[in-house]
XYZ file of N, CA and C in Angstrom:
654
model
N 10.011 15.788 -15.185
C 8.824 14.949 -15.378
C 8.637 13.982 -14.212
N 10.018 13.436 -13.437
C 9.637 12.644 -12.856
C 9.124 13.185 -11.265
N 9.626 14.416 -11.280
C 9.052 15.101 -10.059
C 7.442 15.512 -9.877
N 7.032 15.508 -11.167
C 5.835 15.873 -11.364
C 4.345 15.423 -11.904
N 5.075 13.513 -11.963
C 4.099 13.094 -12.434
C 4.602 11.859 -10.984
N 3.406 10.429 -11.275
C 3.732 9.545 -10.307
C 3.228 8.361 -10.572
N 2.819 8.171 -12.229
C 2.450 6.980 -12.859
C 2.863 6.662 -13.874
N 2.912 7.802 -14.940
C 3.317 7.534 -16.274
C 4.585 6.977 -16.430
N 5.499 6.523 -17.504
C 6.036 6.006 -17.670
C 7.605 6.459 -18.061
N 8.571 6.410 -17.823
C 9.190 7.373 -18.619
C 10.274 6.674 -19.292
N 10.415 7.199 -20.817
C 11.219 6.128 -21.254
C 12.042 7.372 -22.465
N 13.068 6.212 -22.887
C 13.824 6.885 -24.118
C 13.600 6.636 -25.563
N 13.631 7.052 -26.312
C 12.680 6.490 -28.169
C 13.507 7.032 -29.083
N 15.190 6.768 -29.458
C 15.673 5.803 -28.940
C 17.045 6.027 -28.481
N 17.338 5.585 -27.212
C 18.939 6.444 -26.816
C 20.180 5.405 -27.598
N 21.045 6.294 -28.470
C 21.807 5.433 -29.228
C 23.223 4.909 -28.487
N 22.902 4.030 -28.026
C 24.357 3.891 -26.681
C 25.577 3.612 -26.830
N 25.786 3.054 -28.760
C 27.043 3.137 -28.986
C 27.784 4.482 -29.561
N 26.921 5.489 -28.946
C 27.385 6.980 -28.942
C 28.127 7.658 -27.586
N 27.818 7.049 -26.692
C 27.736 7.284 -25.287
C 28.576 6.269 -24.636
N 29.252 7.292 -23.477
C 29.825 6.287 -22.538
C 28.830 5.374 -21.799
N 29.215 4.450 -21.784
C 28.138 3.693 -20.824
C 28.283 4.015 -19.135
N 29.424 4.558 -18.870
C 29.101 4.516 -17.446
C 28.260 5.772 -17.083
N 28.860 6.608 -17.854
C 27.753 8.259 -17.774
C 25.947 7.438 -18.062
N 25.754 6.926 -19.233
C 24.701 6.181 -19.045
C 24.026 5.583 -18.323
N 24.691 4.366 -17.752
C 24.508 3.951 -16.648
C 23.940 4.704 -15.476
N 25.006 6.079 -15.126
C 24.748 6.560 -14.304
C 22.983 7.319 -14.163
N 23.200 7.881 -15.370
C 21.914 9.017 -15.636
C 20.601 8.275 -15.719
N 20.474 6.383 -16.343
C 19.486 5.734 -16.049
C 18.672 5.630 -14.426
N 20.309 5.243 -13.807
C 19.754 4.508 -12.234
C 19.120 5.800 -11.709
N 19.921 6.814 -11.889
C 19.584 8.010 -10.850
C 18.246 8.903 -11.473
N 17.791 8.390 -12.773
C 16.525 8.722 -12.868
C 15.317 7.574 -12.447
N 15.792 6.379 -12.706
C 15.153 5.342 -12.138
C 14.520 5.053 -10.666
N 15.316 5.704 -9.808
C 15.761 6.252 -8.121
C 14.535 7.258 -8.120
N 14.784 8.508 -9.156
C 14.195 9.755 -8.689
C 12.675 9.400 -9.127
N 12.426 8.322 -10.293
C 11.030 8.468 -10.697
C 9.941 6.813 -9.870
N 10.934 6.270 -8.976
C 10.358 5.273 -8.283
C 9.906 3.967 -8.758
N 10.917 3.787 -9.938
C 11.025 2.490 -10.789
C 9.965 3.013 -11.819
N 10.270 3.840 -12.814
C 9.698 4.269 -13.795
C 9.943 4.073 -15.525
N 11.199 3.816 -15.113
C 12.190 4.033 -16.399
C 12.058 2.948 -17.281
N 11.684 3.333 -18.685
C 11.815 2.308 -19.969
C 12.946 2.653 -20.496
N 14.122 2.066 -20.565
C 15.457 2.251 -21.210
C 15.345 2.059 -22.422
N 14.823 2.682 -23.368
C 14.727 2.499 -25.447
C 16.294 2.625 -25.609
N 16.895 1.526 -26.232
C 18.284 1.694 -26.883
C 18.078 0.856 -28.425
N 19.337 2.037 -29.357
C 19.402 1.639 -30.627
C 21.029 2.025 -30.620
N 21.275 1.346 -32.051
C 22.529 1.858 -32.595
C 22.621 2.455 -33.727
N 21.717 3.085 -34.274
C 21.425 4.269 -35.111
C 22.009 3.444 -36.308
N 21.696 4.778 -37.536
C 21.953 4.229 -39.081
C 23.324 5.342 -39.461
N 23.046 6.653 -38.981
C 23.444 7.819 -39.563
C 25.431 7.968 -39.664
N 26.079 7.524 -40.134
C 27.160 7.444 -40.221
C 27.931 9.036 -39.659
N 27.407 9.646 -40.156
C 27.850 11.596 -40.170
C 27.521 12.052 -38.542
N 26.704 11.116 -37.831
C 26.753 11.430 -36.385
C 27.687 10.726 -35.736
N 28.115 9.388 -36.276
C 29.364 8.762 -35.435
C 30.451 9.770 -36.012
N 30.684 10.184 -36.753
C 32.100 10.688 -36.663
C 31.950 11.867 -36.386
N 31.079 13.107 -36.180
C 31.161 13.917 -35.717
C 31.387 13.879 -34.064
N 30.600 12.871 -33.643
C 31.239 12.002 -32.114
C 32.523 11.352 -31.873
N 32.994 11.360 -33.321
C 34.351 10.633 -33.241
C 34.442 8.772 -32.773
N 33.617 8.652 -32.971
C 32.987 7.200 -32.368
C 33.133 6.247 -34.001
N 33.939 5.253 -34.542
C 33.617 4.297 -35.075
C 32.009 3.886 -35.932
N 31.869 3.962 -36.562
C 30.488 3.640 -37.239
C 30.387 2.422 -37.355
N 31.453 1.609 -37.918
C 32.006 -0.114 -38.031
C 32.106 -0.410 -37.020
N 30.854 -1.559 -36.930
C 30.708 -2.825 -35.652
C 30.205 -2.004 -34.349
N 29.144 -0.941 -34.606
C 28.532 -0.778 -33.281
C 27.229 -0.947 -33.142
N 27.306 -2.401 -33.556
C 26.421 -3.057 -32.842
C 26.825 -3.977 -31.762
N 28.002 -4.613 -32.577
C 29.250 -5.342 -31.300
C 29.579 -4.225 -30.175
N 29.710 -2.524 -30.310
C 29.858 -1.706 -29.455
C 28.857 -1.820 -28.379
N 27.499 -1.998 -29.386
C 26.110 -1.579 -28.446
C 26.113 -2.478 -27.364
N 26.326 -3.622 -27.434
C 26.461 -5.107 -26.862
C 27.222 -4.800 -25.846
N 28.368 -4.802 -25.678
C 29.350 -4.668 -24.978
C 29.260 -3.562 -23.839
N 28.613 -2.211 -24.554
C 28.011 -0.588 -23.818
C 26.747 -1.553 -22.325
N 26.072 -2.343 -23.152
C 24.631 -2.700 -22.649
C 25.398 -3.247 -21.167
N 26.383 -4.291 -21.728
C 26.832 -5.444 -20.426
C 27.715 -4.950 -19.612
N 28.409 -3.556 -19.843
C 29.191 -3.085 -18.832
C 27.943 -1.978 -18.475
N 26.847 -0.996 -18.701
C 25.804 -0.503 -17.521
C 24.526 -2.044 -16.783
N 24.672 -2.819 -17.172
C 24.049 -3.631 -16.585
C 24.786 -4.119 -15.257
N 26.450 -4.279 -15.671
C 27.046 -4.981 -13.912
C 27.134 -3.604 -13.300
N 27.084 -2.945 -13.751
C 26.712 -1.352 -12.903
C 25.723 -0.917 -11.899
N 24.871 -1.366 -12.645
C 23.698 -1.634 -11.976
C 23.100 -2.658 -10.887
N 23.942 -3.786 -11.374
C 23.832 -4.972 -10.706
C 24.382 -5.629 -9.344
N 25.902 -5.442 -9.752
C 26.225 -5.917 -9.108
C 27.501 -5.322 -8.007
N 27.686 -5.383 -6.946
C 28.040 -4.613 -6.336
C 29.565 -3.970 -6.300
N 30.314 -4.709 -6.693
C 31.995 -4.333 -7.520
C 31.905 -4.868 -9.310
N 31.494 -3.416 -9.929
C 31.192 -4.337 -11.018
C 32.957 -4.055 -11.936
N 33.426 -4.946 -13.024
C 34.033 -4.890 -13.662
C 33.664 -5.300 -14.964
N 34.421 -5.028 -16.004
C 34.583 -5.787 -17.631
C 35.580 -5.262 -18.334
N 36.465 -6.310 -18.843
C 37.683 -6.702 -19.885
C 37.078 -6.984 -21.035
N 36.527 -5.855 -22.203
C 36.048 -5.969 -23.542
C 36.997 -5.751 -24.734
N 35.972 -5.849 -25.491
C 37.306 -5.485 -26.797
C 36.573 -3.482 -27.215
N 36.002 -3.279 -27.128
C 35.400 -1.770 -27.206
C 35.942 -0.859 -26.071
N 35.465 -1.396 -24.276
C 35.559 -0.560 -23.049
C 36.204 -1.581 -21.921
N 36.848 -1.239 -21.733
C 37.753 -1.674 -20.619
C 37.234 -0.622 -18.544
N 36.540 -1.900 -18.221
C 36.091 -0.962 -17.076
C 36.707 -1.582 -15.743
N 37.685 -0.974 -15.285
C 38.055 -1.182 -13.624
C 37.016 -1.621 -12.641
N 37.301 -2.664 -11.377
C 36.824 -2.393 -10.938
C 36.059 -1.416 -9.860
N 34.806 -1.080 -9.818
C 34.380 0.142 -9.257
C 33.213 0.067 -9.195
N 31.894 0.870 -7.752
C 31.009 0.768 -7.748
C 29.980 1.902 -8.423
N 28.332 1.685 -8.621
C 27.715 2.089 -9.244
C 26.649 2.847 -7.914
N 26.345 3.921 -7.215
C 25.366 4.041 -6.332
C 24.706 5.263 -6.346
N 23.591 5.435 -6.209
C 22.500 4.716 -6.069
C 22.132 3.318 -6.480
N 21.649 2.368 -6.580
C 21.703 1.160 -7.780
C 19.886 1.643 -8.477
N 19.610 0.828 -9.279
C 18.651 1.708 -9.975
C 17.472 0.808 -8.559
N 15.743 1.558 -8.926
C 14.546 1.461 -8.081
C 14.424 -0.381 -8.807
N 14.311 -0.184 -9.796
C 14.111 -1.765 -10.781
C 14.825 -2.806 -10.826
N 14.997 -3.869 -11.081
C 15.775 -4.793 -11.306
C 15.328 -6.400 -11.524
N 15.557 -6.100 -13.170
C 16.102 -5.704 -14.258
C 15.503 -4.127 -14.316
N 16.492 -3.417 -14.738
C 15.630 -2.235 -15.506
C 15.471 -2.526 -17.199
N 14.136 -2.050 -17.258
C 13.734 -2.751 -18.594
C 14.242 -2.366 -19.734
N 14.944 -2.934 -20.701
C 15.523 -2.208 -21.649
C 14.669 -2.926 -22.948
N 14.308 -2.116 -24.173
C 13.810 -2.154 -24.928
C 14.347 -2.064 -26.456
N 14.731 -2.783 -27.088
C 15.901 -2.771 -28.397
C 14.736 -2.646 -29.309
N 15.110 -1.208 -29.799
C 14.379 -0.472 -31.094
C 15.767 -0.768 -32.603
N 14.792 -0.888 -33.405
C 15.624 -1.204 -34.646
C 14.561 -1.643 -35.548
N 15.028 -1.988 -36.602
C 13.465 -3.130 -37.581
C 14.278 -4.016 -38.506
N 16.053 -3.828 -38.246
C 16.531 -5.051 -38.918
C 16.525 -6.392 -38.310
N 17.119 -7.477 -38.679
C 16.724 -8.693 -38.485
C 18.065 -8.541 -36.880
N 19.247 -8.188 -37.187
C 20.374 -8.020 -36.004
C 19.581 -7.451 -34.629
N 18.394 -6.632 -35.229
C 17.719 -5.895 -33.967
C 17.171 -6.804 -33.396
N 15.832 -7.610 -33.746
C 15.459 -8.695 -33.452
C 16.469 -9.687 -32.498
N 17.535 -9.798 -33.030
C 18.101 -10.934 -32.882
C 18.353 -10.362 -31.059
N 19.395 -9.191 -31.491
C 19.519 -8.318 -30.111
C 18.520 -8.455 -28.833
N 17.107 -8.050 -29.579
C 16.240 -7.762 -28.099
C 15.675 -9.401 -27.848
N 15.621 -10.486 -28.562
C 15.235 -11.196 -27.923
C 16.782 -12.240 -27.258
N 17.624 -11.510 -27.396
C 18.941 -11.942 -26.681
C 18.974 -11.207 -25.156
N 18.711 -9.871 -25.090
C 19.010 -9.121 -24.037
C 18.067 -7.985 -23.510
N 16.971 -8.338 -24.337
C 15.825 -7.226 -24.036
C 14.768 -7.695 -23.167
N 13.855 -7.095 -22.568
C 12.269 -7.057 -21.996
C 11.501 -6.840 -22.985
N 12.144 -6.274 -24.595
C 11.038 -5.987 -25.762
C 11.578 -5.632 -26.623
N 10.731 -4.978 -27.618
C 10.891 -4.876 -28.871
C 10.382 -3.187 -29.239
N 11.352 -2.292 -29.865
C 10.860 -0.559 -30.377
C 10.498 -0.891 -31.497
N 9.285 -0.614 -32.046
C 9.251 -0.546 -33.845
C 8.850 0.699 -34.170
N 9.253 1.212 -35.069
C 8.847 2.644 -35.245
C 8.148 2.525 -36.822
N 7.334 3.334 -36.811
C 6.869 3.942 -38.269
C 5.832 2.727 -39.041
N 5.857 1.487 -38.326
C 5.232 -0.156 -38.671
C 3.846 0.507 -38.591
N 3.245 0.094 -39.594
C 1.640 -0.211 -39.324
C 1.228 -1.211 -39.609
N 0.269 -1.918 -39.154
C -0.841 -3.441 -38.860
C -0.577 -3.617 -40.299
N -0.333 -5.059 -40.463
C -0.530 -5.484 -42.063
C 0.660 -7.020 -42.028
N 0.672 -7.065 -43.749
C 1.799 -8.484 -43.815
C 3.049 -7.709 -43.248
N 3.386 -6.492 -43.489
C 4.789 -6.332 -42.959
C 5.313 -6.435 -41.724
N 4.220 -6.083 -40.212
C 4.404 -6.386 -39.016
C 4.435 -7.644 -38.930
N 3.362 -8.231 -39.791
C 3.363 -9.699 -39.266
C 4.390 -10.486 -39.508
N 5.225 -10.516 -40.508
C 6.503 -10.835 -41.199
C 7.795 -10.690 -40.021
N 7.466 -9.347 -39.377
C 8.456 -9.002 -38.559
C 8.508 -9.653 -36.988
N 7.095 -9.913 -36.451
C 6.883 -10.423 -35.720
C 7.342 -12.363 -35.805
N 6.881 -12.772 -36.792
C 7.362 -13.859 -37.070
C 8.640 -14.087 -36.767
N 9.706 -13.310 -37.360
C 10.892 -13.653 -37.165
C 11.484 -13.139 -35.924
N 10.880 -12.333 -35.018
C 11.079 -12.023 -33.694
C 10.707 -13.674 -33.120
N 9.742 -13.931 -33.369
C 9.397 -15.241 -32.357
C 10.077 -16.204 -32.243
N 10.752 -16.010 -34.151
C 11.510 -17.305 -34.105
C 12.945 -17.016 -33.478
N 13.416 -15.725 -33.238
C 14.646 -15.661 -32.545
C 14.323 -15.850 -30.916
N 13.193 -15.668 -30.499
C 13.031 -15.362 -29.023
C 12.504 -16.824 -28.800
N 12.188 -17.835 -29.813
C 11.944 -19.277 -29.241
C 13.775 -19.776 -29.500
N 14.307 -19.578 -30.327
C 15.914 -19.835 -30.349
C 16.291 -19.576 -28.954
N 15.920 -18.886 -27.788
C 16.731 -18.585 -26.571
C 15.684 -19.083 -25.496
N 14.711 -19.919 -26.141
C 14.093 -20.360 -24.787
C 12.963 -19.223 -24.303
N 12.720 -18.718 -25.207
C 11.524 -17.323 -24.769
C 10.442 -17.216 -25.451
N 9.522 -16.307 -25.359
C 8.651 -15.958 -26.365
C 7.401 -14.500 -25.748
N 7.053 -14.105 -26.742
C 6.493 -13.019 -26.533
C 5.477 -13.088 -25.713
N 4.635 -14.298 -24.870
C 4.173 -14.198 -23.828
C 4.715 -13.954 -22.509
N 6.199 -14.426 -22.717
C 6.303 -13.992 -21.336
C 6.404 -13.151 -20.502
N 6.074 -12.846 -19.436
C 5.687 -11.616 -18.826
C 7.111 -10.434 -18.756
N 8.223 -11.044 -19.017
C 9.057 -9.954 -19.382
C 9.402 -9.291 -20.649
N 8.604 -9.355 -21.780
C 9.075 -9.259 -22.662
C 7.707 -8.611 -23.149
N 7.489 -6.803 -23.826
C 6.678 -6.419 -24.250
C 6.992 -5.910 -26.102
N 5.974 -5.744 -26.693
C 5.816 -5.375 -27.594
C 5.694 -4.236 -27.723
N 6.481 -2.859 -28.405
C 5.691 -1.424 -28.512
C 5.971 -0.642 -29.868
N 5.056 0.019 -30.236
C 5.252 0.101 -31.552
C 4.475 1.771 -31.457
N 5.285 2.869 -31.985
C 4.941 4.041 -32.558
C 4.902 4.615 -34.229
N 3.610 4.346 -34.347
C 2.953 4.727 -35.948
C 3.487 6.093 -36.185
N 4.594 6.900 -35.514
C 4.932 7.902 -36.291
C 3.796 9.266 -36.720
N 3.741 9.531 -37.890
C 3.049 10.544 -38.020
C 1.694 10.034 -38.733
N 1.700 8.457 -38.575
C 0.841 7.972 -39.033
C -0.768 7.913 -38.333
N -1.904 8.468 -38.779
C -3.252 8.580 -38.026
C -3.755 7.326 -37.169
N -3.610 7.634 -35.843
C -4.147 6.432 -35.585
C -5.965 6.485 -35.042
N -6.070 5.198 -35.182
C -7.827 5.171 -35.149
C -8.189 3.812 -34.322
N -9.395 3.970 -33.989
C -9.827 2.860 -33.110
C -9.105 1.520 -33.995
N -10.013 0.930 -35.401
C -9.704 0.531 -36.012
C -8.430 -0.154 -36.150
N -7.351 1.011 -36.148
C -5.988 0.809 -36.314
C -5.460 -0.293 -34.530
N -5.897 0.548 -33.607
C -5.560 -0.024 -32.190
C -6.307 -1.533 -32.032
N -7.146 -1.508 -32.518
C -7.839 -3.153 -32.333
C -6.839 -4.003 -33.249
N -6.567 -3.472 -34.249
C -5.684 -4.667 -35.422
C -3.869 -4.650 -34.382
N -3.802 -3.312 -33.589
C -1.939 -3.448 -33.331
C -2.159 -4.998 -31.978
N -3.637 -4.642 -31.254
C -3.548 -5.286 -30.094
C -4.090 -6.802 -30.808
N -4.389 -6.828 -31.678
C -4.623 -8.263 -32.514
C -3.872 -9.252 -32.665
N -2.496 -8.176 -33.281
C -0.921 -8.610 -33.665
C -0.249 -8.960 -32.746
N -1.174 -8.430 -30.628
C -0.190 -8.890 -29.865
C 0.554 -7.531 -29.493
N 0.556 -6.507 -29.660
C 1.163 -5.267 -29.849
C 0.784 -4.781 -28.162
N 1.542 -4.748 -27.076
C 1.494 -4.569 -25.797
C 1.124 -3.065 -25.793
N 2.162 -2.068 -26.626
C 1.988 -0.818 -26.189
C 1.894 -0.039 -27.212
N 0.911 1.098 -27.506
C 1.251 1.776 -28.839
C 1.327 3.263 -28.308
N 2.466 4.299 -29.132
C 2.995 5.058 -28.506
C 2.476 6.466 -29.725
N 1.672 7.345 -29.574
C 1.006 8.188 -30.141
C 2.183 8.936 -30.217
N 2.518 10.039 -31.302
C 3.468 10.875 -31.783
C 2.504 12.651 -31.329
N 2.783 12.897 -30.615
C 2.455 13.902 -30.022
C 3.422 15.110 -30.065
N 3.487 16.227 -30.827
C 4.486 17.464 -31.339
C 3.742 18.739 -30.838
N 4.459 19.085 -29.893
C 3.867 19.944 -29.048
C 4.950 21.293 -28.260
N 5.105 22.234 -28.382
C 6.143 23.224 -28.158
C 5.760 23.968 -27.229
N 4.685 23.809 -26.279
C 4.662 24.286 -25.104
C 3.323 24.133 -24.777
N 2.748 24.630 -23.405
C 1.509 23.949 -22.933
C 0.167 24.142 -23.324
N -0.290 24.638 -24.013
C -1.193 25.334 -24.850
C -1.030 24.101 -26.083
N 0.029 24.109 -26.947
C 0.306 23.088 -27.916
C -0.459 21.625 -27.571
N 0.571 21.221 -26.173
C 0.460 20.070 -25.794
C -1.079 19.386 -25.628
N -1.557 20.518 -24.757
C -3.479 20.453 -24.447
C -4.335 20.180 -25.771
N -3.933 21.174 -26.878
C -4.899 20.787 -28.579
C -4.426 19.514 -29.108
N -2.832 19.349 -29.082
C -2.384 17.771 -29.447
C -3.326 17.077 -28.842
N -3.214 16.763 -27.548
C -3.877 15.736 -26.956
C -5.451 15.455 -27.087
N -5.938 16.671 -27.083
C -7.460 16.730 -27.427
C -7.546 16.257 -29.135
N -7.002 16.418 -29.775
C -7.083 15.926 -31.207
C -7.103 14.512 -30.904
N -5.990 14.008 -30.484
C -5.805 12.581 -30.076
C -7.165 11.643 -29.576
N -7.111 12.278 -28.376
C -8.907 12.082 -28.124
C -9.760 11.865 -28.854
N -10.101 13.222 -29.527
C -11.074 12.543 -30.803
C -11.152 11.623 -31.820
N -9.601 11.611 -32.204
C -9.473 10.641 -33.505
C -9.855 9.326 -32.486
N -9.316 8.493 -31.556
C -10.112 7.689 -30.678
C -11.232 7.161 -30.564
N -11.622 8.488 -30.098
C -13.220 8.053 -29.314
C -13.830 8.059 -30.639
N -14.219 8.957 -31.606
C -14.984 9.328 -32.945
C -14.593 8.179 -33.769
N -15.808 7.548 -34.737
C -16.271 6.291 -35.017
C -14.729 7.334 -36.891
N -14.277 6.750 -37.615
C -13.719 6.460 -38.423
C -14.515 7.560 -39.603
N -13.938 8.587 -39.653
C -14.660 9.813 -40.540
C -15.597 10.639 -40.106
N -15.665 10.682 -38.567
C -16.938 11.367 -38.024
C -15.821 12.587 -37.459
């Protein structure tokens, strides 16, 4: 994708990183980051599914303390030029990271919809993943308590590093619907597009189109 496009965006929805080594991570971010010319939206979660951590053999208990720890050893990776970290999860020597990524910060985006998620991205994020949310008291509820964690650190959702993005899932979206997400403040909304090859992809998108442009039942 990144060879073949030279604007769009390219991101992850959602890479679960207390599954993953972080330095392999690390690595596979910068060097797509490099190849797509500062492109990369880093989506990270720490999943729900218990039956995938142990088939990974990975701990299910406290990886969110994992996720944390994964995040701050590919960040001095990225960063800084002999990076090291002495954790209680990963123990990393010192050693360098190169290419370093096109970005910096590269933007990372903490998807979740519990309150720990919140707490997370306005601790260490550029934003916020919500999945499956539609416009109503329940975003707004959620947003609330995002603000109030991201004014706890001296931040808030205006500032220019920090976006909002939210994918309605298999849910219809409509003009209607996009005026109320960008109402809420909602930076980016991410259409669910299921498509199995190029023919697919072309009718998806043209559907998309219409529901859009076409006034609400037309």
């Amino acid at each position: 994708l990144a060879a073949v496009t030279d604007r769009v965006r390219l991101g992850t929805a959602i890479c679960l990183i207390p599954q993953r080594n972080p330095v392999y991570t690390a690595k596979q971010v910068a060097d797509l980051d490099v190849l797509s010319g500062g492109r990369v939206e880093f989506g990270i979660g720490i999943g729900w599914l218990r039956e995938e951590y142990e088939v990974l053999n990975v701990p299910f208990e406290r990886r969110g303390k994992r996720a944390d720890e994964y995040l701050a050893v590919m960040r001095s990776l990225w960063s800084d030029g002999t990076a090291a970290l002495s954790g209680e999860f990963y123990e990393l020597p010192e050693c360098r990271l190169y290419p370093k990524p096109f970005q910096s910060p590269v933007p990372v985006h903490v998807g979740g919809e519990s309150d720990a998620a919140l707490r997370r991205a306005a601790a260490s994020g550029q934003g916020w993943f919500s999945w499956n949310r539609l416009p109503g008291d329940d975003l707004t509820e959620r947003l609330a308590r995002l603000d109030e964690e991201l004014a706890a650190r001296g931040r808030s959702r205006s500032d220019d590093d920090f976006e909002l993005t939210i994918c309605p899932y298999f849910n219809p979206i409509t003009p209607e619907m996009v005026e109320q997400y960008a109402a809420a403040g909602v930076d980016r909304l991410l259409a669910m597009c299921m498509a199995f090859g190029p023919d697919d992809l072309q009718s998806t998108l043209d559907d998309l189109a219409s529901s859009l442009l076409e006034p609400t039942g037309g």
